[in-house]
């Protein structure tokens, strides 16, 4: 599916299920990003068909279920962006990327 800019999972998505257990999403961080109105809502059918994150989730489950690495996810799908948009999203995300306990998965 064609996407202009970046998208986040819909508000109804609170976790991703994997064969190795559920991965909770960073709901506060996602809400903060949604409030900027700079991200599209990723429809469930597109989210489910997005294979690059689907292939990463079991590995993330293995990592994030270890006692040393408890974290929540911020999944993001990047579509068509130009250099100006990349810089804009970079400025929005930069302060959030340093949050402990949050893992961004950008595909």
Coordinates of C-alpha atoms in Angstrom, one line a residue:
X1 CA 0.0 0.0 0.0
X2 CA 1.2 3.5 -0.8
X3 CA 1.9 5.7 2.2
X4 CA 2.7 9.4 2.2
X5 CA 4.8 10.2 5.3
X6 CA 4.8 7.9 8.4
X7 CA 2.1 5.9 10.1
X8 CA 1.5 4.4 13.5
X9 CA -0.8 1.5 14.5
X10 CA -4.4 2.4 15.2
X11 CA -5.3 3.3 18.8
X12 CA -7.1 -0.1 19.1
X13 CA -3.7 -1.9 18.8
X14 CA -2.2 -2.2 22.3
X15 CA 0.1 -5.2 21.6
X16 CA 1.5 -7.5 18.9
X17 CA 1.1 -11.2 19.3
X18 CA 4.0 -13.5 18.5
X19 CA 4.5 -17.3 18.9
X20 CA 6.9 -16.3 21.8
X21 CA 4.4 -14.1 23.7
X22 CA 2.8 -10.7 23.4
X23 CA 4.8 -7.6 22.9
X24 CA 3.2 -4.5 24.5
X25 CA 3.2 -1.2 22.7
X26 CA 4.4 2.0 24.3
X27 CA 1.0 3.5 24.5
X28 CA 2.0 6.8 26.1
X29 CA 4.7 7.4 23.5
X30 CA 2.3 6.5 20.7
X31 CA -0.3 8.9 22.1
X32 CA 2.3 11.6 22.2
X33 CA 3.2 11.1 18.6
X34 CA -0.4 11.0 17.5
X35 CA -1.1 14.3 19.1
X36 CA 1.4 15.9 16.7
X37 CA -1.0 15.1 13.8
X38 CA 2.1 14.2 11.7
X39 CA 1.4 10.5 11.6
X40 CA -1.3 8.6 9.7
X41 CA -3.3 5.8 11.4
X42 CA -2.2 2.5 10.0
X43 CA -5.3 0.5 9.0
X44 CA -5.3 -3.0 10.6
X45 CA -5.3 -4.8 7.2
X46 CA -2.1 -2.8 6.1
X47 CA -0.6 -3.4 9.5
X48 CA -1.2 -7.1 9.3
X49 CA 0.2 -7.3 5.8
X50 CA 3.4 -5.3 6.7
X51 CA 5.9 -8.2 6.5
X52 CA 9.1 -6.5 7.5
X53 CA 7.9 -5.9 11.1
X54 CA 6.2 -9.3 11.2
X55 CA 9.5 -10.9 10.5
X56 CA 11.2 -8.9 13.3
X57 CA 8.6 -9.5 16.0
X58 CA 9.7 -13.0 17.1
X59 CA 13.3 -11.8 17.5
X60 CA 12.2 -8.8 19.4
X61 CA 10.0 -11.1 21.6
X62 CA 13.1 -13.2 22.4
X63 CA 15.1 -10.1 23.3
X64 CA 12.4 -8.2 25.2
X65 CA 11.2 -11.1 27.3
X66 CA 14.6 -11.4 28.9
X67 CA 14.8 -10.0 32.5
X68 CA 17.5 -7.6 31.5
X69 CA 15.6 -6.0 28.7
X70 CA 12.0 -5.2 29.6
X71 CA 10.7 -2.7 27.1
X72 CA 7.7 -1.6 25.1
X73 CA 7.5 -1.1 21.3
X74 CA 6.8 1.9 19.1
X75 CA 6.2 0.5 15.7
X76 CA 6.3 2.9 12.8
X77 CA 5.8 2.5 9.1
X78 CA 7.6 4.9 6.8
X79 CA 6.3 5.6 3.4
X80 CA 7.2 8.2 0.8
X81 CA 9.2 11.0 2.4
X82 CA 11.6 13.6 1.0
X83 CA 14.7 15.1 2.7
X84 CA 12.6 17.9 4.3
X85 CA 10.2 15.3 5.7
X86 CA 13.0 13.1 7.0
X87 CA 14.5 16.1 8.9
X88 CA 11.1 17.0 10.3
X89 CA 10.4 13.4 11.5
X90 CA 13.9 13.3 12.9
X91 CA 13.3 16.3 15.0
X92 CA 10.0 14.9 16.3
X93 CA 11.5 11.5 17.2
X94 CA 15.0 12.5 18.5
X95 CA 13.9 13.3 22.1
X96 CA 11.8 10.2 22.3
X97 CA 14.5 7.8 21.0
X98 CA 16.5 8.2 24.2
X99 CA 13.7 7.0 26.5
X100 CA 14.7 4.0 28.5
X101 CA 12.4 1.0 28.2
X102 CA 11.1 2.0 24.7
X103 CA 12.2 0.3 21.5
X104 CA 11.4 1.9 18.1
X105 CA 10.8 -0.4 15.2
X106 CA 10.8 1.6 12.0
X107 CA 10.2 -0.1 8.7

